[in-house]
CSV table of C-alpha atoms in Angstrom, one decimal:
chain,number,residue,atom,x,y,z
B,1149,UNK,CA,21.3,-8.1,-31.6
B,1150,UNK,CA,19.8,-9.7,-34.5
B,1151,UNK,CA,18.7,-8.8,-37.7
B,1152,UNK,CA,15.0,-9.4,-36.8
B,1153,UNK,CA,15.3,-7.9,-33.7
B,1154,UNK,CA,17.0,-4.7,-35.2
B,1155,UNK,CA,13.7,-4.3,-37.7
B,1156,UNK,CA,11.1,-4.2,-34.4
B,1157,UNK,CA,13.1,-0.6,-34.1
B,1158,UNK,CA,14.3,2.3,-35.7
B,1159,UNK,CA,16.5,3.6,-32.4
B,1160,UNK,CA,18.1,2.1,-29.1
B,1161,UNK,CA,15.4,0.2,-27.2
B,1162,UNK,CA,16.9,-1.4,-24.1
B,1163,UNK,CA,14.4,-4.4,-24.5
B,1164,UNK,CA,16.4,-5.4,-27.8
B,1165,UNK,CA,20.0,-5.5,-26.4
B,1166,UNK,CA,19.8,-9.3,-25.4
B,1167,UNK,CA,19.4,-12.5,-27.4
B,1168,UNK,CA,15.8,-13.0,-26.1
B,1169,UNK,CA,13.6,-9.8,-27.2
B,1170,UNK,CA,11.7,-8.2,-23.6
B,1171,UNK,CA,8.6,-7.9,-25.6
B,1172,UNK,CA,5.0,-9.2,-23.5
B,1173,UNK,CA,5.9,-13.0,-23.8
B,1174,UNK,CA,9.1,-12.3,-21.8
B,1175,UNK,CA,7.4,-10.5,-19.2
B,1176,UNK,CA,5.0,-12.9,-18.5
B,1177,UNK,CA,7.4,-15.6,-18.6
B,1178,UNK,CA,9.0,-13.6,-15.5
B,1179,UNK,CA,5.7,-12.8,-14.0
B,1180,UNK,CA,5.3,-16.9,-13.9
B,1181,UNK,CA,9.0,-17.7,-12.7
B,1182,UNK,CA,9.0,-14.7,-9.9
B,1183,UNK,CA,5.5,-16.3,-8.5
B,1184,UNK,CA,7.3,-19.6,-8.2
B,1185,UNK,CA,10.4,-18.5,-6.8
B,1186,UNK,CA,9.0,-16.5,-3.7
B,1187,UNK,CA,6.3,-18.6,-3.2
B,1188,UNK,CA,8.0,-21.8,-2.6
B,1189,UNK,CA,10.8,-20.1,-0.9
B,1190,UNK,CA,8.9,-18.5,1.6
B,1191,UNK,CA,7.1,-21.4,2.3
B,1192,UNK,CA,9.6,-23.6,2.4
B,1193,UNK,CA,11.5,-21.8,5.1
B,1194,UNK,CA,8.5,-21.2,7.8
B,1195,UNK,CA,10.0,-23.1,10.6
B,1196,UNK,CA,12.7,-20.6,10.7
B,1197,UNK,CA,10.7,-17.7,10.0
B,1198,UNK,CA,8.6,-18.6,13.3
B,1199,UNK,CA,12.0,-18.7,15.2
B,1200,UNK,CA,12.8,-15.5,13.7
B,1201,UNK,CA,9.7,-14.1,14.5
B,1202,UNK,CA,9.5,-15.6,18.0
B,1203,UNK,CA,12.8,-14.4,18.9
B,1204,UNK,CA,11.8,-10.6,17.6
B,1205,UNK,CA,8.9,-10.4,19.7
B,1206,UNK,CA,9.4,-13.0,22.7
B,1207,UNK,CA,12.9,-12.3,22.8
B,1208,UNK,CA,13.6,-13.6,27.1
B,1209,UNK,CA,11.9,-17.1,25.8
B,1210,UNK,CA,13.3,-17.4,22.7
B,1211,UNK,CA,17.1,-17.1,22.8
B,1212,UNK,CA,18.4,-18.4,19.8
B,1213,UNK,CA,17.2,-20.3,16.4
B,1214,UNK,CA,18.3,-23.4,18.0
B,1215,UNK,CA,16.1,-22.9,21.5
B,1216,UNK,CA,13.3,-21.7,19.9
B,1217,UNK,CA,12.5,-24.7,16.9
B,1218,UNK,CA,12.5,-27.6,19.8
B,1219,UNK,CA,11.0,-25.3,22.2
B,1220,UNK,CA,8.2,-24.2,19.5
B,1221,UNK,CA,7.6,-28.3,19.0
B,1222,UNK,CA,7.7,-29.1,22.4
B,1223,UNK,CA,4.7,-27.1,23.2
B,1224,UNK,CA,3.1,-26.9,20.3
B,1225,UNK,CA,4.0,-30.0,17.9
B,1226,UNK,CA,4.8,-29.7,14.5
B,1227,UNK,CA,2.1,-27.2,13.7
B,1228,UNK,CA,4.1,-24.8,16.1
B,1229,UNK,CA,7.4,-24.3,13.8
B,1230,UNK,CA,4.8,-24.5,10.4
B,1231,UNK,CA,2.3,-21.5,11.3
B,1232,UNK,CA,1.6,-19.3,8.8
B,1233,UNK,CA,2.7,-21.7,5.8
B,1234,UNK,CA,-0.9,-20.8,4.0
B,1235,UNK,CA,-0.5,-16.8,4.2
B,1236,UNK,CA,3.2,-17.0,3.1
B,1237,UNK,CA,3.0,-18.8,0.4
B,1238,UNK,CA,0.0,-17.2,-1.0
B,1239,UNK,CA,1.4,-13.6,-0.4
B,1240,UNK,CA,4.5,-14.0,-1.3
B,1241,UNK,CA,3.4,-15.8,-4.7
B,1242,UNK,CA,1.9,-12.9,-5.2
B,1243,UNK,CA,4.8,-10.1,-4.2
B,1244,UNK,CA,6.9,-12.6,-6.3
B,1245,UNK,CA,5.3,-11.6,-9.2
B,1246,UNK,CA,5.0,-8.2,-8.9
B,1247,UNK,CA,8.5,-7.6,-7.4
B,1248,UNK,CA,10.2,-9.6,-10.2
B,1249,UNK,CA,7.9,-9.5,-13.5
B,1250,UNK,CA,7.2,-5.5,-12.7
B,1251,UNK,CA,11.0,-5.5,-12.4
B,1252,UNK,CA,11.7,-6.6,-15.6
B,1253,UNK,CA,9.3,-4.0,-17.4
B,1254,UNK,CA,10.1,-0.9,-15.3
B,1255,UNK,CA,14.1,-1.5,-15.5
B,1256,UNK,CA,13.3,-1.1,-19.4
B,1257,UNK,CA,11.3,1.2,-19.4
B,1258,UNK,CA,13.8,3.3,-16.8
B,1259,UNK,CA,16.3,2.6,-19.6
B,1260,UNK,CA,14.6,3.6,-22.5
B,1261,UNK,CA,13.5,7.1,-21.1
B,1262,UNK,CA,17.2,7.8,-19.7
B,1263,UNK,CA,18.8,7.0,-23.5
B,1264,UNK,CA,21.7,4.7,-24.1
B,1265,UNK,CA,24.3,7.1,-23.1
B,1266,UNK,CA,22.8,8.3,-20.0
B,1267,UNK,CA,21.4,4.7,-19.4
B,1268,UNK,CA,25.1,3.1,-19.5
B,1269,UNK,CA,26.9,5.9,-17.2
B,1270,UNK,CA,23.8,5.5,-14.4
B,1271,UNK,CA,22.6,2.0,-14.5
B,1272,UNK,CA,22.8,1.4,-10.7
B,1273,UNK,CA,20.5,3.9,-10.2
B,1274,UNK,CA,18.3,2.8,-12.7
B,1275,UNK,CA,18.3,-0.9,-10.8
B,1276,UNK,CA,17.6,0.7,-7.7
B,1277,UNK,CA,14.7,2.9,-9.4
B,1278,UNK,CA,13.0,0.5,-11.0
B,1279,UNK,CA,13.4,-2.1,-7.8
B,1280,UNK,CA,12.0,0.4,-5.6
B,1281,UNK,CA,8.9,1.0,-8.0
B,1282,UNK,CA,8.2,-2.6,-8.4
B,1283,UNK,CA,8.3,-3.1,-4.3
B,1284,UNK,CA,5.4,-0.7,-3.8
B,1285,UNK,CA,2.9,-2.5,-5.8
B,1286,UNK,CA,4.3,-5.8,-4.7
B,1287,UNK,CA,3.7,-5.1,-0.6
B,1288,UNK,CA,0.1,-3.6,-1.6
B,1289,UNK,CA,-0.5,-7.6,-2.6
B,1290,UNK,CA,1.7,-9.2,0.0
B,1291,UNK,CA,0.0,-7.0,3.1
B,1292,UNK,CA,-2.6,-8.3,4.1
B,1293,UNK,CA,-1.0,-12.2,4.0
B,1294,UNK,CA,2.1,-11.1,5.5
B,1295,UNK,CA,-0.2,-9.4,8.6
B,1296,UNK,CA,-2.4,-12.6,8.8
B,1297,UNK,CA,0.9,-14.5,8.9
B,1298,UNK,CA,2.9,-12.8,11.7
B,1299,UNK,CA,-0.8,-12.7,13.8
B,1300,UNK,CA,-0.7,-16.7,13.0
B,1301,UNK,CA,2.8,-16.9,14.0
B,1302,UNK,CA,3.0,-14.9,17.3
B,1303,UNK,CA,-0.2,-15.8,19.1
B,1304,UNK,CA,-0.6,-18.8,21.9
B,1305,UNK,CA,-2.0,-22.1,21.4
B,1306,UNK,CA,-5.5,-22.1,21.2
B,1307,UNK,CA,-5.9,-17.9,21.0
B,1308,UNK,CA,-5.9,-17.0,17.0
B,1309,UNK,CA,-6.9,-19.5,14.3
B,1310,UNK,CA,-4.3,-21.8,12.8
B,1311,UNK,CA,-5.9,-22.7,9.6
B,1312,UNK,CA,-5.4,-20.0,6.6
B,1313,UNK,CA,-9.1,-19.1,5.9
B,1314,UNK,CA,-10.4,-19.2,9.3
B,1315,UNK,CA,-7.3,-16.7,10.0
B,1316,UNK,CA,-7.8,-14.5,7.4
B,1317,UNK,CA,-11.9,-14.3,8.6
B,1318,UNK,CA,-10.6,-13.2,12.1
B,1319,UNK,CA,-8.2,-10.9,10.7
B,1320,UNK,CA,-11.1,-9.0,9.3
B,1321,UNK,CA,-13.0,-9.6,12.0
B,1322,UNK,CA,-10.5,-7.9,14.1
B,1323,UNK,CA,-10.0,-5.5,11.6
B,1324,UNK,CA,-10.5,-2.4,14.5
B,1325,UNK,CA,-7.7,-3.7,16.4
B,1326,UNK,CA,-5.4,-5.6,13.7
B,1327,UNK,CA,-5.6,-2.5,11.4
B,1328,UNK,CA,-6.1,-5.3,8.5
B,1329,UNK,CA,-6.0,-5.3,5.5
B,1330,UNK,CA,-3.0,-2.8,5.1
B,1331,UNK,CA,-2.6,-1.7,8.8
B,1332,UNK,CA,1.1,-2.9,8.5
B,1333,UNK,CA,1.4,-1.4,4.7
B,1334,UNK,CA,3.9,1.3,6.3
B,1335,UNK,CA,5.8,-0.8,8.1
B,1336,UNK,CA,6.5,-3.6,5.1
B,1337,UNK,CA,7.4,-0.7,2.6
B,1338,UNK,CA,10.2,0.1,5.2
B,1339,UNK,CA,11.6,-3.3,5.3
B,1340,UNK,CA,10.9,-4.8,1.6
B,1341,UNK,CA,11.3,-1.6,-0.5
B,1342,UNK,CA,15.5,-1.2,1.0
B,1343,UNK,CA,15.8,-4.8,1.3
B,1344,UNK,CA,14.5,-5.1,-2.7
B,1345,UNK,CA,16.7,-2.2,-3.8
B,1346,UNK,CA,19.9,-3.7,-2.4
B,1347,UNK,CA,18.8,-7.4,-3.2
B,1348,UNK,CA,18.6,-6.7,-7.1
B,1349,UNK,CA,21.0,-4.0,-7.1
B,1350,UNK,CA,23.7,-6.3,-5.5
B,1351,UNK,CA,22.6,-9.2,-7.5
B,1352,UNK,CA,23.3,-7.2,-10.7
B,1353,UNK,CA,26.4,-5.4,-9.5
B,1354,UNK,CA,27.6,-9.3,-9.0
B,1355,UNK,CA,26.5,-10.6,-12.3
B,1356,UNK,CA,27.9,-8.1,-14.3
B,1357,UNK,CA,31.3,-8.8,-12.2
B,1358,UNK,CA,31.0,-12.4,-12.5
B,1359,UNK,CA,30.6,-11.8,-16.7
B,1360,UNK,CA,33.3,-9.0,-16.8
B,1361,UNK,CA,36.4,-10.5,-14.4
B,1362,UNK,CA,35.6,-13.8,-14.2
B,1363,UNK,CA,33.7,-15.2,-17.1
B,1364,UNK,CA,34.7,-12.6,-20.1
B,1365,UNK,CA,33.4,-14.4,-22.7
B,1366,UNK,CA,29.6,-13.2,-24.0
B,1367,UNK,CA,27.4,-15.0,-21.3
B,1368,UNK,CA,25.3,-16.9,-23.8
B,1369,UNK,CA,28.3,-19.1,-25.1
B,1370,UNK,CA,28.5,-20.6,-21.3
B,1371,UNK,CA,26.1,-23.3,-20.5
B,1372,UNK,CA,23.1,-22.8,-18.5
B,1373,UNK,CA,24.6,-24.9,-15.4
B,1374,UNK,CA,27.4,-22.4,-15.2
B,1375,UNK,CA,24.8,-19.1,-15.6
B,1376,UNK,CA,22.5,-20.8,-12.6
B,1377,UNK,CA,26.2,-21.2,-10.7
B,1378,UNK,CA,26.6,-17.4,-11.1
B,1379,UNK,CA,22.6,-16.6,-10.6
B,1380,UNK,CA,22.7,-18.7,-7.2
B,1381,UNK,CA,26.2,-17.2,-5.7
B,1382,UNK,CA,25.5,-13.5,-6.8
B,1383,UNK,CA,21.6,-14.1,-5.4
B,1384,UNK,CA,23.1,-15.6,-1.9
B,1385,UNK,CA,25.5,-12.7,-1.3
B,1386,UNK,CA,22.5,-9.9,-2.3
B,1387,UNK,CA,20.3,-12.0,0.2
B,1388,UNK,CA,23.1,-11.4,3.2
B,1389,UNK,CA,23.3,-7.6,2.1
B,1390,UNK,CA,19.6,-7.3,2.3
B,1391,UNK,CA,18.9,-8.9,5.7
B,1392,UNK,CA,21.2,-6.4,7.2
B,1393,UNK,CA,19.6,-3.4,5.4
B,1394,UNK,CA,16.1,-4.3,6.4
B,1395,UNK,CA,17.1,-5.6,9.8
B,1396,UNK,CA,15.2,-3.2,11.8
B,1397,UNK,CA,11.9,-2.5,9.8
B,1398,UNK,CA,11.2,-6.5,10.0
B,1399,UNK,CA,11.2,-6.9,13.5
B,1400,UNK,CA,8.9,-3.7,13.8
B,1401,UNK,CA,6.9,-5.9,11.6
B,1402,UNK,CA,6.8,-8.8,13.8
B,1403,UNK,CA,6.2,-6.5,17.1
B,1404,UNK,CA,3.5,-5.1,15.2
B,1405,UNK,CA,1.4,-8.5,14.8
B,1406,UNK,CA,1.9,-9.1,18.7
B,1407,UNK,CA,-1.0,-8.7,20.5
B,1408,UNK,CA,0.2,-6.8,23.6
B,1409,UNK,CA,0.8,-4.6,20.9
B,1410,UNK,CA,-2.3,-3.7,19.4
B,1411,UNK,CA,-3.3,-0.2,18.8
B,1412,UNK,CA,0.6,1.1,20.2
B,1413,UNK,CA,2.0,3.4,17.3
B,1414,UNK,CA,5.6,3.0,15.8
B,1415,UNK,CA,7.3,5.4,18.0
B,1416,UNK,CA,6.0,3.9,21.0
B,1417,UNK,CA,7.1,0.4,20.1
B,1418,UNK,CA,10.5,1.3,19.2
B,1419,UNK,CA,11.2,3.2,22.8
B,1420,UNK,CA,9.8,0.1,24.4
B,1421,UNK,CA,11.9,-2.0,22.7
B,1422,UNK,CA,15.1,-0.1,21.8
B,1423,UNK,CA,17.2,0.4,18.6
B,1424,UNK,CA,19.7,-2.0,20.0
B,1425,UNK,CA,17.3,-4.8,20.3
B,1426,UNK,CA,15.7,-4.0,16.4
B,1427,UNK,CA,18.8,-4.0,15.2
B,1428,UNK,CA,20.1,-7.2,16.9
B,1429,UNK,CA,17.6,-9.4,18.0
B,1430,UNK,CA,16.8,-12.5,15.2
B,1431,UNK,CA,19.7,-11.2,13.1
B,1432,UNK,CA,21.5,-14.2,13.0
B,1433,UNK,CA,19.2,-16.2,11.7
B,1434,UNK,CA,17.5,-13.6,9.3
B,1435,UNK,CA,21.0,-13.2,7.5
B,1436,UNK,CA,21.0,-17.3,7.1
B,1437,UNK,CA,17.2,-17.7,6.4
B,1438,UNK,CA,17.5,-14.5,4.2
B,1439,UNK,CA,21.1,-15.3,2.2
B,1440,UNK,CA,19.6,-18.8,1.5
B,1441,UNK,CA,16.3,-17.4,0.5
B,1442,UNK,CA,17.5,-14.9,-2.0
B,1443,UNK,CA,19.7,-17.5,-3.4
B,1444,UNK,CA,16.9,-19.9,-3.9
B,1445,UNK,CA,14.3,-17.1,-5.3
B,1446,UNK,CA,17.0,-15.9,-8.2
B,1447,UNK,CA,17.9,-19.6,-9.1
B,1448,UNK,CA,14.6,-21.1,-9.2
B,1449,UNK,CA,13.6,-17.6,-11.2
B,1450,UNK,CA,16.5,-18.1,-13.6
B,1451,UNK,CA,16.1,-21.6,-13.8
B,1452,UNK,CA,12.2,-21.2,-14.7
B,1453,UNK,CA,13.1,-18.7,-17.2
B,1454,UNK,CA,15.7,-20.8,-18.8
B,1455,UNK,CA,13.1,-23.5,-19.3
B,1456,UNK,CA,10.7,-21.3,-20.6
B,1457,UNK,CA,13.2,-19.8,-23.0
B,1458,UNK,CA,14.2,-16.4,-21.6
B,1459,UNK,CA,17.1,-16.8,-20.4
B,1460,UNK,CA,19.2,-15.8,-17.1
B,1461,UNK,CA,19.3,-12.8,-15.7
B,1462,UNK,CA,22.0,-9.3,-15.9
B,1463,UNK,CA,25.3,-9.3,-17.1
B,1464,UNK,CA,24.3,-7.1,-19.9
């Protein structure tokens, strides 16, 4: 810590232990670089989020990722495998933010009120604690996109608007049987907040590892190529622990957008449907579109925050 740093205190503050100071700059900086990383992310990967969702809710049609994406352009063209682009990048811009900016302030703030002692003997639980928090106020902005974009996703041809306005007018016109804007709130927090908890707390379990076994000398002495090489492998290997935490809750998520489904409650749609077939069906291609995703989101969030002067993320 440096001398400047140590006169902004007169005790242990958690938001002075790294070179860069996690005063308001910093967190804006990571509101900015979360935005960016799950916005383009999720939007980039739509064709395989359809698939996904196909195969979740039309699961005799849509067998595997490799059926479904031809099958999708076949009858549909290329506006079949890109549905839902609008919604998901706009939402999850939004989530990003939260999740990862919201992050950042509530980890320290977690740490401050635990004490350095106490702070250094139960640090997991503090990542998982301050993950969890940030999650619920993400999926509050990410709800009503992410139910616009699973109605977008899983309706015919011709049946449900296409275009991202026009959707999100018939969501609310619909509101009675959609249950928008929040109708799916419940559901989300189920999949997001346990997929969140074990994507950051695996990501920093694996940093720290990376910067204690492998890499031992203080992080900030290795170049920033080498910190995105350990941000992008620790991020990919959280991603493929997440998709299989949150297996289940996401395809209740995309059975919940399906019309045949409208007004049915949870209960009803899981007996229908079976544990088996939650746990199983779309798996596959969730742990790939997931693993890469997560891998993405923390390198283009490290990456942005290196250019803006923050710095990478863990391994303190």
């Amino acid at each position: 810590m440096t001398a400047d740093n140590s006169s902004l205190r007169r005790h242990w503050d958690a938001r002075y232990l790294t070179p860069v100071p996690h005063d308001t700059s910093y967190y804006l900086k990571c509101l900015t670089a979360g935005s960016l990383a799950c916005g383009i992310t999720h939007a980039g990967i739509t064709p395989l989020d359809v698939a996904k969702v196909n195969m979740q809710v039309y699961p005799q049609k849509y067998t595997s990722t490799l059926r479904a994406i031809p099958l999708l352009l076949r009858e549909e063209g290329s506006i079949g495998i890109w549905k839902g682009v609008g919604p998901a990048f706009v939402g999850y811009s939004l989530q990003g933010m939260f999740k990862f900016g919201f992050y950042e302030a509530i980890k320290d703030q977690y740490l401050n009120l635990a004490g350095e002692e106490l702070s250094s003997k139960y640090k997991p639980a503090i990542w998982l604690a301050a993950s969890a928090s940030a999650e619920v106020v993400a999926d509050i902005a990410l709800c009503p996109f992410e139910m616009t974009k699973v109605k977008m996703q899983t309706s015919s041809s011709g049946t449900f608007p296409m275009k991202f306005l026009p959707a999100l007018k018939e969501m609310s016109r619909l509101r009675g049987e959609t249950r928008y804007p929040f109708g799916s709130l419940p559901a989300i927090w189920s999949r997001q907040i346990p997929y969140t908890m074990a994507k950051f707390f695996c990501f920093e379990a694996t940093v720290q590892a990376f910067y204690t076994y492998l890499l031992t000398q203080p992080k900030e002495t290795y170049s920033p190529v080498t910190q995105l090489g350990v941000t992008f492998a620790s991020g990919y290997l959280a991603g493929i622990v997440s998709a299989l935490v949150s297996q289940p809750a996401d395809s209740l998520v995309s059975l919940l957008g399906k019309s045949e489904n409208a007004g049915k409650s949870v209960g009803t749609i899981v007996g229908e449907v079976g544990w088996v077939t939650l746990v199983t069906k779309g798996l596959g291609a969730r742990v790939v579109m997931v693993g890469t995703l997560t891998g993405l989101q923390w390198w283009i969030y490290d990456a942005c925050k290196t250019a803006m002067g923050a710095g990478t993320t863990g391994g303190k």
